[in-house]
Short mmCIF file of N, CA and C in Angstrom, two decimals:
data_model
loop_
_atom_site.label_atom_id
_atom_site.label_comp_id
_atom_site.label_asym_id
_atom_site.label_seq_id
_atom_site.Cartn_x
_atom_site.Cartn_y
_atom_site.Cartn_z
N MET A 1 25.83 -13.72 5.97
CA MET A 1 24.94 -12.61 5.72
C MET A 1 24.66 -11.87 7.02
N SER A 2 24.47 -10.58 6.88
CA SER A 2 24.15 -9.79 8.06
C SER A 2 22.69 -10.04 8.46
N LYS A 3 22.39 -9.64 9.68
CA LYS A 3 21.03 -9.84 10.20
C LYS A 3 20.01 -9.04 9.38
N ARG A 4 20.41 -7.85 8.94
CA ARG A 4 19.51 -6.99 8.17
C ARG A 4 19.19 -7.60 6.80
N ILE A 5 20.19 -8.15 6.14
CA ILE A 5 19.98 -8.77 4.83
C ILE A 5 19.11 -10.01 4.96
N THR A 6 19.37 -10.80 6.00
CA THR A 6 18.57 -12.01 6.23
C THR A 6 17.11 -11.64 6.50
N LYS A 7 16.90 -10.61 7.32
CA LYS A 7 15.53 -10.18 7.64
C LYS A 7 14.82 -9.70 6.38
N ALA A 8 15.52 -8.95 5.53
CA ALA A 8 14.92 -8.47 4.29
C ALA A 8 14.57 -9.63 3.36
N ALA A 9 15.43 -10.63 3.29
CA ALA A 9 15.17 -11.79 2.44
C ALA A 9 13.96 -12.57 2.94
N VAL A 10 13.82 -12.70 4.24
CA VAL A 10 12.67 -13.41 4.81
C VAL A 10 11.38 -12.65 4.51
N LYS A 11 11.41 -11.32 4.65
CA LYS A 11 10.22 -10.52 4.34
C LYS A 11 9.87 -10.62 2.87
N ARG A 12 10.88 -10.60 2.01
CA ARG A 12 10.63 -10.69 0.56
C ARG A 12 10.02 -12.04 0.21
N ALA A 13 10.52 -13.11 0.80
CA ALA A 13 9.98 -14.45 0.54
C ALA A 13 8.53 -14.55 1.02
N ALA A 14 8.24 -13.98 2.18
CA ALA A 14 6.87 -14.00 2.70
C ALA A 14 5.95 -13.21 1.78
N TYR A 15 6.42 -12.07 1.29
CA TYR A 15 5.63 -11.26 0.36
C TYR A 15 5.35 -12.04 -0.93
N ASP A 16 6.38 -12.69 -1.46
CA ASP A 16 6.20 -13.46 -2.70
C ASP A 16 5.20 -14.59 -2.51
N ASP A 17 5.23 -15.25 -1.35
CA ASP A 17 4.28 -16.33 -1.07
C ASP A 17 2.85 -15.81 -1.03
N VAL A 18 2.65 -14.66 -0.41
CA VAL A 18 1.31 -14.07 -0.33
C VAL A 18 0.82 -13.67 -1.71
N MET A 19 1.69 -13.09 -2.51
CA MET A 19 1.29 -12.63 -3.84
C MET A 19 0.92 -13.79 -4.76
N LYS A 20 1.50 -14.96 -4.55
CA LYS A 20 1.15 -16.13 -5.35
C LYS A 20 -0.31 -16.53 -5.11
N GLU A 21 -0.79 -16.29 -3.88
CA GLU A 21 -2.15 -16.68 -3.52
C GLU A 21 -3.20 -15.66 -3.94
N GLN A 22 -2.79 -14.47 -4.34
CA GLN A 22 -3.73 -13.43 -4.74
C GLN A 22 -4.41 -13.80 -6.05
N PRO A 23 -5.69 -13.48 -6.19
CA PRO A 23 -6.36 -13.77 -7.46
C PRO A 23 -5.78 -12.91 -8.58
N LYS A 24 -5.65 -13.51 -9.75
CA LYS A 24 -5.09 -12.78 -10.90
C LYS A 24 -6.11 -11.81 -11.48
N SER A 25 -7.37 -12.16 -11.41
CA SER A 25 -8.41 -11.26 -11.90
C SER A 25 -9.57 -11.27 -10.90
N THR A 26 -10.13 -10.14 -10.71
CA THR A 26 -11.24 -10.04 -9.77
C THR A 26 -12.25 -9.04 -10.31
N SER A 27 -13.50 -9.28 -10.03
CA SER A 27 -14.52 -8.34 -10.47
C SER A 27 -14.74 -7.24 -9.43
N ALA A 28 -14.24 -7.45 -8.23
CA ALA A 28 -14.39 -6.46 -7.17
C ALA A 28 -13.23 -5.46 -7.22
N PRO A 29 -13.53 -4.16 -7.24
CA PRO A 29 -12.45 -3.18 -7.27
C PRO A 29 -11.71 -3.14 -5.93
N ARG A 30 -10.43 -2.86 -6.01
CA ARG A 30 -9.60 -2.75 -4.81
C ARG A 30 -9.22 -1.28 -4.65
N TRP A 31 -9.62 -0.69 -3.53
CA TRP A 31 -9.36 0.72 -3.25
C TRP A 31 -8.24 0.84 -2.24
N VAL A 32 -7.38 1.86 -2.40
CA VAL A 32 -6.24 2.07 -1.52
C VAL A 32 -6.18 3.54 -1.10
N TRP A 33 -5.81 3.77 0.16
CA TRP A 33 -5.66 5.13 0.67
C TRP A 33 -4.33 5.20 1.42
N HIS A 34 -3.42 6.07 0.97
CA HIS A 34 -2.12 6.26 1.61
C HIS A 34 -2.10 7.61 2.31
N ARG A 35 -1.55 7.64 3.51
CA ARG A 35 -1.40 8.90 4.23
C ARG A 35 -0.24 8.77 5.21
N TRP A 36 0.32 9.91 5.60
CA TRP A 36 1.43 9.92 6.54
C TRP A 36 0.89 10.04 7.96
N ASP A 37 1.32 9.13 8.84
CA ASP A 37 0.91 9.15 10.24
C ASP A 37 1.99 9.86 11.04
N HIS A 38 1.68 11.07 11.51
CA HIS A 38 2.68 11.87 12.24
C HIS A 38 2.96 11.30 13.63
N GLU A 39 1.98 10.66 14.25
CA GLU A 39 2.19 10.09 15.58
C GLU A 39 3.19 8.94 15.55
N ARG A 40 3.06 8.07 14.56
CA ARG A 40 3.96 6.92 14.44
C ARG A 40 5.11 7.17 13.49
N ASP A 41 5.07 8.32 12.77
CA ASP A 41 6.12 8.73 11.85
C ASP A 41 6.37 7.66 10.78
N ARG A 42 5.28 7.26 10.12
CA ARG A 42 5.40 6.28 9.04
C ARG A 42 4.22 6.39 8.08
N LEU A 43 4.37 5.77 6.94
CA LEU A 43 3.32 5.76 5.92
C LEU A 43 2.25 4.75 6.31
N ARG A 44 0.99 5.17 6.29
CA ARG A 44 -0.14 4.29 6.60
C ARG A 44 -0.90 4.00 5.32
N THR A 45 -1.30 2.76 5.13
CA THR A 45 -2.06 2.35 3.96
C THR A 45 -3.30 1.61 4.41
N THR A 46 -4.44 2.01 3.86
CA THR A 46 -5.71 1.35 4.15
C THR A 46 -6.26 0.80 2.85
N ARG A 47 -6.68 -0.46 2.86
CA ARG A 47 -7.24 -1.08 1.65
C ARG A 47 -8.71 -1.40 1.89
N TRP A 48 -9.50 -1.27 0.84
CA TRP A 48 -10.94 -1.56 0.90
C TRP A 48 -11.26 -2.33 -0.37
N ILE A 49 -11.75 -3.54 -0.24
CA ILE A 49 -11.99 -4.40 -1.40
C ILE A 49 -13.48 -4.56 -1.62
N GLY A 50 -13.89 -4.35 -2.87
CA GLY A 50 -15.25 -4.66 -3.28
C GLY A 50 -16.29 -3.59 -3.10
N SER A 51 -15.91 -2.36 -2.88
CA SER A 51 -16.89 -1.31 -2.69
C SER A 51 -17.15 -0.57 -3.99
N ILE A 52 -18.41 -0.46 -4.36
CA ILE A 52 -18.80 0.33 -5.53
C ILE A 52 -19.95 1.22 -5.08
N PRO A 53 -19.91 2.51 -5.21
CA PRO A 53 -18.79 3.34 -5.64
C PRO A 53 -17.70 3.39 -4.58
N ARG A 54 -16.64 4.13 -4.85
CA ARG A 54 -15.52 4.15 -3.90
C ARG A 54 -15.97 4.71 -2.55
N PRO A 55 -15.35 4.21 -1.48
CA PRO A 55 -15.78 4.56 -0.12
C PRO A 55 -15.75 6.07 0.16
N THR A 56 -14.66 6.75 -0.14
CA THR A 56 -14.54 8.20 0.03
C THR A 56 -13.64 8.72 -1.08
N PRO A 57 -13.62 10.02 -1.32
CA PRO A 57 -12.73 10.56 -2.36
C PRO A 57 -11.25 10.33 -2.08
N ASP A 58 -10.88 9.99 -0.84
CA ASP A 58 -9.48 9.74 -0.50
C ASP A 58 -8.97 8.41 -1.05
N TYR A 59 -9.87 7.49 -1.36
CA TYR A 59 -9.49 6.17 -1.88
C TYR A 59 -9.33 6.22 -3.40
N HIS A 60 -8.33 5.49 -3.91
CA HIS A 60 -8.10 5.39 -5.35
C HIS A 60 -7.95 3.92 -5.73
N ARG A 61 -8.22 3.60 -7.00
CA ARG A 61 -8.07 2.22 -7.46
C ARG A 61 -6.62 1.78 -7.34
N GLU A 62 -6.42 0.57 -6.86
CA GLU A 62 -5.07 0.04 -6.70
C GLU A 62 -4.37 -0.03 -8.05
N GLY A 63 -3.16 0.53 -8.12
CA GLY A 63 -2.39 0.51 -9.34
C GLY A 63 -2.64 1.69 -10.27
N SER A 64 -3.59 2.55 -9.92
CA SER A 64 -3.89 3.70 -10.78
C SER A 64 -2.83 4.78 -10.59
N ILE A 65 -2.77 5.70 -11.53
CA ILE A 65 -1.82 6.81 -11.44
C ILE A 65 -2.10 7.63 -10.18
N GLN A 66 -3.37 7.84 -9.87
CA GLN A 66 -3.73 8.63 -8.69
C GLN A 66 -3.24 7.95 -7.40
N GLU A 67 -3.34 6.62 -7.36
CA GLU A 67 -2.90 5.89 -6.17
C GLU A 67 -1.39 6.00 -6.02
N ILE A 68 -0.66 5.88 -7.11
CA ILE A 68 0.80 5.98 -7.07
C ILE A 68 1.22 7.38 -6.63
N GLU A 69 0.57 8.41 -7.17
CA GLU A 69 0.88 9.79 -6.78
C GLU A 69 0.56 10.03 -5.31
N GLN A 70 -0.56 9.49 -4.83
CA GLN A 70 -0.94 9.67 -3.44
C GLN A 70 0.10 9.03 -2.52
N ARG A 71 0.59 7.84 -2.87
CA ARG A 71 1.59 7.17 -2.06
C ARG A 71 2.89 7.97 -2.02
N GLU A 72 3.32 8.48 -3.19
CA GLU A 72 4.55 9.27 -3.24
C GLU A 72 4.41 10.57 -2.45
N ASN A 73 3.28 11.25 -2.61
CA ASN A 73 3.07 12.51 -1.90
C ASN A 73 2.99 12.30 -0.39
N ALA A 74 2.34 11.24 0.05
CA ALA A 74 2.24 10.96 1.48
C ALA A 74 3.62 10.66 2.06
N GLY A 75 4.43 9.95 1.31
CA GLY A 75 5.78 9.64 1.77
C GLY A 75 6.67 10.86 1.84
N GLN A 76 6.43 11.84 0.96
CA GLN A 76 7.25 13.05 0.94
C GLN A 76 6.84 14.05 2.01
N LYS A 77 5.64 13.92 2.56
CA LYS A 77 5.19 14.86 3.59
C LYS A 77 6.11 14.84 4.80
N GLU A 78 6.69 13.69 5.10
CA GLU A 78 7.59 13.59 6.24
C GLU A 78 8.82 14.47 6.06
N LEU A 79 9.22 14.74 4.82
CA LEU A 79 10.41 15.55 4.58
C LEU A 79 10.17 17.01 4.94
N PHE A 80 8.93 17.46 4.86
CA PHE A 80 8.61 18.86 5.11
C PHE A 80 8.06 19.10 6.51
N ALA A 81 7.86 18.04 7.27
CA ALA A 81 7.29 18.20 8.63
C ALA A 81 8.36 18.60 9.63
#
């Protein structure tokens, strides 16, 4: 296997291990904010757990349609910069 494939497999395994430890149900809402960082030229994600009401209008519930759209739009901003 190439170094890139091995690195991706290791990252995927680490992600799967972390996700196994996540609670399946929680009463605390999970808020997510995606934005494009022009200085580092990458997508930045900020998570906030357990805040009611939401911290700012930029945050959306994790897994919501608004959160998915925000992530896609932030990722596409780099194409137009």
